[in-house]
PDB file of C-alpha atoms in Angstrom:
ATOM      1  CA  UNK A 998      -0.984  -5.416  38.840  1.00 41.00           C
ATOM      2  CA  UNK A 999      -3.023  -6.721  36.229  1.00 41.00           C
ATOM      3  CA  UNK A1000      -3.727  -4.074  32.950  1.00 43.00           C
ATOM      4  CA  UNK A1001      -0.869  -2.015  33.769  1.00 41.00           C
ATOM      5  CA  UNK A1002       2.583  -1.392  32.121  1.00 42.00           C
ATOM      6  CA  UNK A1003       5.876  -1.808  34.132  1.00 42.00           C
ATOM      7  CA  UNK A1004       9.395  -0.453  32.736  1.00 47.00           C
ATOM      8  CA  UNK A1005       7.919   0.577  29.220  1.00 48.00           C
ATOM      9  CA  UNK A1006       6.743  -3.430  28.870  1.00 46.00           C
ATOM     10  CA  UNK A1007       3.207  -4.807  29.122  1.00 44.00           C
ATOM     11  CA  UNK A1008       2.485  -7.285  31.607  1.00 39.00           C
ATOM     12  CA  UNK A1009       0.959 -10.724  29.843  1.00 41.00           C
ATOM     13  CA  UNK A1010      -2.907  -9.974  30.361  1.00 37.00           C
ATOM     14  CA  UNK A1011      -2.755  -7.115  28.200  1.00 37.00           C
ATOM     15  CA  UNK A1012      -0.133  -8.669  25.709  1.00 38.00           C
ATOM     16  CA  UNK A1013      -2.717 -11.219  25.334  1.00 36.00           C
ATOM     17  CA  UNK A1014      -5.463  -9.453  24.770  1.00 37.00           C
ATOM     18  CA  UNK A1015      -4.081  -6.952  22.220  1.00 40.00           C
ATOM     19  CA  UNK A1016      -2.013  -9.507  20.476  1.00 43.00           C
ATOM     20  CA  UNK A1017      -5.610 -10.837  18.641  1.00 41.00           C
ATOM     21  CA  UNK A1018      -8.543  -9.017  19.722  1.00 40.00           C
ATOM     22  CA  UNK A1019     -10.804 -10.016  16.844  1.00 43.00           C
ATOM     23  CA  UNK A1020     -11.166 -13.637  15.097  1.00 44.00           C
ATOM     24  CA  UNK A1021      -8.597 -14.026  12.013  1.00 49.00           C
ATOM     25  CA  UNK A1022     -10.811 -12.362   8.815  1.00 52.00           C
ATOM     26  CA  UNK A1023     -11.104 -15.075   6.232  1.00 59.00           C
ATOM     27  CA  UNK A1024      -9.586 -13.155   2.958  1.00 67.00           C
ATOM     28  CA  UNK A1025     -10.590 -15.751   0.350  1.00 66.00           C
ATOM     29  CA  UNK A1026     -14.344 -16.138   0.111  1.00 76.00           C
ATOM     30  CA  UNK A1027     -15.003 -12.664   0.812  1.00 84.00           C
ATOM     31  CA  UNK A1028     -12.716 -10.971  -1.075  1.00 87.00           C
ATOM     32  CA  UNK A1029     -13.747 -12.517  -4.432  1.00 86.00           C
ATOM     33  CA  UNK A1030     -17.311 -10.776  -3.959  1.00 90.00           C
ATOM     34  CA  UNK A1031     -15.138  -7.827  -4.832  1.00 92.00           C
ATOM     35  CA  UNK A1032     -14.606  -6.430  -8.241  1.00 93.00           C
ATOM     36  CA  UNK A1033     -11.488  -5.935  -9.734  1.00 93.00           C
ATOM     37  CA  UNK A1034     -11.488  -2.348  -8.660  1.00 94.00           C
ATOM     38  CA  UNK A1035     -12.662  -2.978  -5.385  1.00 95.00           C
ATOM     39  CA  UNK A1036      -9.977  -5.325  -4.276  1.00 94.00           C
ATOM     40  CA  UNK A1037      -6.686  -3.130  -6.037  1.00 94.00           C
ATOM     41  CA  UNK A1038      -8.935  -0.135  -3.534  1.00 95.00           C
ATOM     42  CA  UNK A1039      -8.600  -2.792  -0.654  1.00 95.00           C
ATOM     43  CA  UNK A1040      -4.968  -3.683  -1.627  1.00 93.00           C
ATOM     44  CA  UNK A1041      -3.946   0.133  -1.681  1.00 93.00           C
ATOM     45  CA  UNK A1042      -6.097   0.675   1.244  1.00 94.00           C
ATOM     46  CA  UNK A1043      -3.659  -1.752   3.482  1.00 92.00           C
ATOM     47  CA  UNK A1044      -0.561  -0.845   1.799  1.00 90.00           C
ATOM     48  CA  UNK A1045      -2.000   2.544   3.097  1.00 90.00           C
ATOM     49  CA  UNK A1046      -1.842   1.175   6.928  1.00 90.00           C
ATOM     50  CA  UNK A1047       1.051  -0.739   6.558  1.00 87.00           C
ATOM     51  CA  UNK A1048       2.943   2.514   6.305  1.00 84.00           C
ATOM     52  CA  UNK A1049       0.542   4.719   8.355  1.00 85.00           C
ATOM     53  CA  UNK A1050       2.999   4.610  11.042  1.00 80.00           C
ATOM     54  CA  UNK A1051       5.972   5.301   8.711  1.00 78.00           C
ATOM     55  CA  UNK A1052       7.698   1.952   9.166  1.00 77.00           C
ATOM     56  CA  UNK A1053       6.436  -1.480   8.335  1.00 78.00           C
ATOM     57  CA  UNK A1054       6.696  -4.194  10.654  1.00 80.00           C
ATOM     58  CA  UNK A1055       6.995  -7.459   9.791  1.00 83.00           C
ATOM     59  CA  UNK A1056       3.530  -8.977  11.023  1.00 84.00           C
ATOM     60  CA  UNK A1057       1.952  -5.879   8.500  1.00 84.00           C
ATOM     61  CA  UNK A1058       4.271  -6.777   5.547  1.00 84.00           C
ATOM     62  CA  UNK A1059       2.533 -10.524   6.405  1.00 86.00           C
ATOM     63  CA  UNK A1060      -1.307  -9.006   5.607  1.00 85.00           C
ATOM     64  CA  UNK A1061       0.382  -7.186   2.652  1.00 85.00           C
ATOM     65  CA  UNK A1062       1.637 -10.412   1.021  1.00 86.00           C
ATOM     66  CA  UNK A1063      -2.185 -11.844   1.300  1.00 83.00           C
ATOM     67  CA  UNK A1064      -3.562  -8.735  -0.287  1.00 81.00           C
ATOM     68  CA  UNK A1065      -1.230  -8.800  -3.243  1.00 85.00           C
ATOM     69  CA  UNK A1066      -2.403 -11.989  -4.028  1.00 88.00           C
ATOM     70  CA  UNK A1067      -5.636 -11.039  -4.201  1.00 89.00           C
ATOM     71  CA  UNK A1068      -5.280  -8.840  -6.856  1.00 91.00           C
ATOM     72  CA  UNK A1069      -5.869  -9.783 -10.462  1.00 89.00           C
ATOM     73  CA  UNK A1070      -3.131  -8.508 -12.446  1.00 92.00           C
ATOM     74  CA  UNK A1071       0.970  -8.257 -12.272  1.00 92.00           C
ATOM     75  CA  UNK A1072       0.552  -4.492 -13.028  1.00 94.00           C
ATOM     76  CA  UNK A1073      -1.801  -4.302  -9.962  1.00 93.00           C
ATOM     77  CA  UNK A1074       1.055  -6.236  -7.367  1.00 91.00           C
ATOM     78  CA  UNK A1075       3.790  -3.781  -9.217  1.00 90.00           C
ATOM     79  CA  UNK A1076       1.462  -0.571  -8.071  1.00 90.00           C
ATOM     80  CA  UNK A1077       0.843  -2.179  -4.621  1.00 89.00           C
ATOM     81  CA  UNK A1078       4.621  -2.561  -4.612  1.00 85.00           C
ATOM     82  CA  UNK A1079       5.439   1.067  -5.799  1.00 84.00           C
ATOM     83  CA  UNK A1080       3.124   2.408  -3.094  1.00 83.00           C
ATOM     84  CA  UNK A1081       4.349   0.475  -0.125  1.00 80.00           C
ATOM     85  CA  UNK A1082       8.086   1.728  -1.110  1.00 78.00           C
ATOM     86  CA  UNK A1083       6.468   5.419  -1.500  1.00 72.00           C
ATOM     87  CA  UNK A1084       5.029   5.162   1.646  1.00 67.00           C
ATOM     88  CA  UNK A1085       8.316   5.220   3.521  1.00 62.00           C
ATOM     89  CA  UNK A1086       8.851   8.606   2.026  1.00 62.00           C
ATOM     90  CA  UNK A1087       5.371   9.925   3.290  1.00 61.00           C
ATOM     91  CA  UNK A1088       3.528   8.807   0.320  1.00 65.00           C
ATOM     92  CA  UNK A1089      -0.685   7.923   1.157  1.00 77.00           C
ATOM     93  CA  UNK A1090      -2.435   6.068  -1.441  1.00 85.00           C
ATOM     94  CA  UNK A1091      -4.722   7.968  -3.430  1.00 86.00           C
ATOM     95  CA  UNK A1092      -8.113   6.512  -2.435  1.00 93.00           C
ATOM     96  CA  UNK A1093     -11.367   7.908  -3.276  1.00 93.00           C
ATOM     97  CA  UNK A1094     -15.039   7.204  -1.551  1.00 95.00           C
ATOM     98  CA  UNK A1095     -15.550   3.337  -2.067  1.00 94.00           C
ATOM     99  CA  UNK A1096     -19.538   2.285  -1.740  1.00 91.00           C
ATOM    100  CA  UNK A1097     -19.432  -1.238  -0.683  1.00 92.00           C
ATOM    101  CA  UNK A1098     -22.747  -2.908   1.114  1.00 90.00           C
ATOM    102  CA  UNK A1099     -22.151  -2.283   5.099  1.00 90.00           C
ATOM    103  CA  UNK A1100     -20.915  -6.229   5.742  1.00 90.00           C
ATOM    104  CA  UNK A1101     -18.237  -5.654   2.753  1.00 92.00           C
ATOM    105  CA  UNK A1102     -17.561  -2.169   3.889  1.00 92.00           C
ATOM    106  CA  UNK A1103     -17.051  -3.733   8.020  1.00 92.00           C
ATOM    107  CA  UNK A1104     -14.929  -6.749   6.697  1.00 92.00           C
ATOM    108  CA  UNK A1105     -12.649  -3.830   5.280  1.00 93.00           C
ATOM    109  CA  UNK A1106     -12.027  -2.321   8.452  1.00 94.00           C
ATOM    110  CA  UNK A1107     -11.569  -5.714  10.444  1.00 92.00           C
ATOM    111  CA  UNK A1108      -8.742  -6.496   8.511  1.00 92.00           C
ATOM    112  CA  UNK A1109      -7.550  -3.074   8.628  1.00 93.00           C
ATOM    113  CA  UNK A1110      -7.990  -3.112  12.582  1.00 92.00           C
ATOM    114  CA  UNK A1111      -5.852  -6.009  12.636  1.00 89.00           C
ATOM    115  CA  UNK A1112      -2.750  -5.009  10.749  1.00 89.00           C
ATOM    116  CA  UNK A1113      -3.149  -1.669  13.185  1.00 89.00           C
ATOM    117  CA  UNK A1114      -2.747  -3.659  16.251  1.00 87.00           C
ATOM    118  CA  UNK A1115      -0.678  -6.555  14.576  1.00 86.00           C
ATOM    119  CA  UNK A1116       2.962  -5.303  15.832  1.00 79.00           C
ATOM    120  CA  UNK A1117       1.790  -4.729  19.345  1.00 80.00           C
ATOM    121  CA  UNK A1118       2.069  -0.618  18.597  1.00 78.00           C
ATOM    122  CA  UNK A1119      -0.958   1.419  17.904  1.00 83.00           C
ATOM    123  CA  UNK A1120      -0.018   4.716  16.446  1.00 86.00           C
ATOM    124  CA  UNK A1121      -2.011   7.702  16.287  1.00 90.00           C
ATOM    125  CA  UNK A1122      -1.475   7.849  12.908  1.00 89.00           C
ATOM    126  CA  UNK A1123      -3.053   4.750  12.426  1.00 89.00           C
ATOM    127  CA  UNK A1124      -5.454   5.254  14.412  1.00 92.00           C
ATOM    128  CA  UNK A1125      -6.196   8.689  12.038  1.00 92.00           C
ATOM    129  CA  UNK A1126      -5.743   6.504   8.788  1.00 92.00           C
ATOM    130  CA  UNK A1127      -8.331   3.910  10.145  1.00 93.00           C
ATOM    131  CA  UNK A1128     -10.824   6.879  10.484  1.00 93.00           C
ATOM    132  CA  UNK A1129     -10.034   7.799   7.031  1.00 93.00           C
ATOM    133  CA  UNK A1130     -10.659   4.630   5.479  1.00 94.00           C
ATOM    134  CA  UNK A1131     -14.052   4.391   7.759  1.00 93.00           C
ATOM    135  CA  UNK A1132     -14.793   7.832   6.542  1.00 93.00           C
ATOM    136  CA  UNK A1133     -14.206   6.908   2.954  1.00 95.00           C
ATOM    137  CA  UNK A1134     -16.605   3.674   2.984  1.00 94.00           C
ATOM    138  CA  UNK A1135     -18.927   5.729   4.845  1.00 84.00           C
ATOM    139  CA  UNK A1136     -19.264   3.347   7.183  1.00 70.00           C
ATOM    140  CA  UNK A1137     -20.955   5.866  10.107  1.00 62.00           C
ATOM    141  CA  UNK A1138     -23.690   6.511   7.436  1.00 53.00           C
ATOM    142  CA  UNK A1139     -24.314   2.855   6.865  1.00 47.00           C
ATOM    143  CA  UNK A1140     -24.151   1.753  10.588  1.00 49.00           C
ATOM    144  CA  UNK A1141     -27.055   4.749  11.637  1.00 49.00           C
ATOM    145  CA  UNK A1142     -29.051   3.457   8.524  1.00 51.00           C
ATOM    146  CA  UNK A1143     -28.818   0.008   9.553  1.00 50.00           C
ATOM    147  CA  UNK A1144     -29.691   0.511  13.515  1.00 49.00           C
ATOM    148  CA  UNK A1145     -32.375   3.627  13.158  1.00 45.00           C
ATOM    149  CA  UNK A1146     -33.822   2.339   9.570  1.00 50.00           C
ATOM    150  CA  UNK A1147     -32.978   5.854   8.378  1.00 49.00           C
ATOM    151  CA  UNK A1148     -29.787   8.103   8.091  1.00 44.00           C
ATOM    152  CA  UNK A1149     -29.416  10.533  11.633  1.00 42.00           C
ATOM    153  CA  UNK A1150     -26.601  13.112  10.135  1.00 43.00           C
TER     154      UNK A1150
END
């Protein structure tokens, strides 16, 4: 039957339709409207959900790689490094509220979303970490200004 799992494995509709349920984000062009700041907080932020699931799967450690190149110092990649090795010991980046403009703050997430479903295993704790991050660009409060013209909290 279509949709459903048999012996613990997914049959190949739903393989491929979680294996790349949004378009590939384009990292480049977007990423240098970022400051400095803002991309070593988008670097942490998917070191962050690389290890949200407390092990890092290849296809994540692939996303990592573009983010560290991103960045715009060697002491930045070192930190990014640091954190990704903490993170198998429990370690979350420290990340503060970010205030990006709503299409910055979305492409954040989009990428985020992809490394969650990249190794074919969605974790709670991803899941959790995503909301985190959300909560953190305050992307809910941008979204209700942007559909009502005014905030609804």
């Amino acid at each position: 039957m279509e949709g459903h799992v048999h012996h613990g494995q997914p049959l190949p509709l739903v393989e491929t339709t979680m294996k790349h349920p949004f378009d590939k984000v384009l990292l480049t062009s977007t990423v240098n409207e970022l400051s400095s700041e803002q991309k070593f907080w988008f670097a942490s932020s998917i070191a962050g959900m690389v290890g949200a699931d407390g092990h890092a799967h290849r296809e994540e450690l692939d996303f990592l790689k573009k983010a560290i190149n991103f960045l715009d110092s060697e002491d930045q990649i070192h930190e990014i490094i640091s954190m990704v090795k903490g993170l198998q010991k429990g370690f979350s980046p420290p990340l503060g509220k970010l205030t990006l403009e709503p299409r910055l703050a979305f492409f954040i997430l989009k990428y985020l979303a992809q490394i969650m479903v990249s190794d074919d295993d969605l974790s709670p704790k991803e899941i959790k970490y995503f909301l985190k991050i959300g909560s953190l660009l305050e992307y809910n409060t941008y979204y209700e200004e942007d559909k009502w013209g005014k905030s609804h909290e």
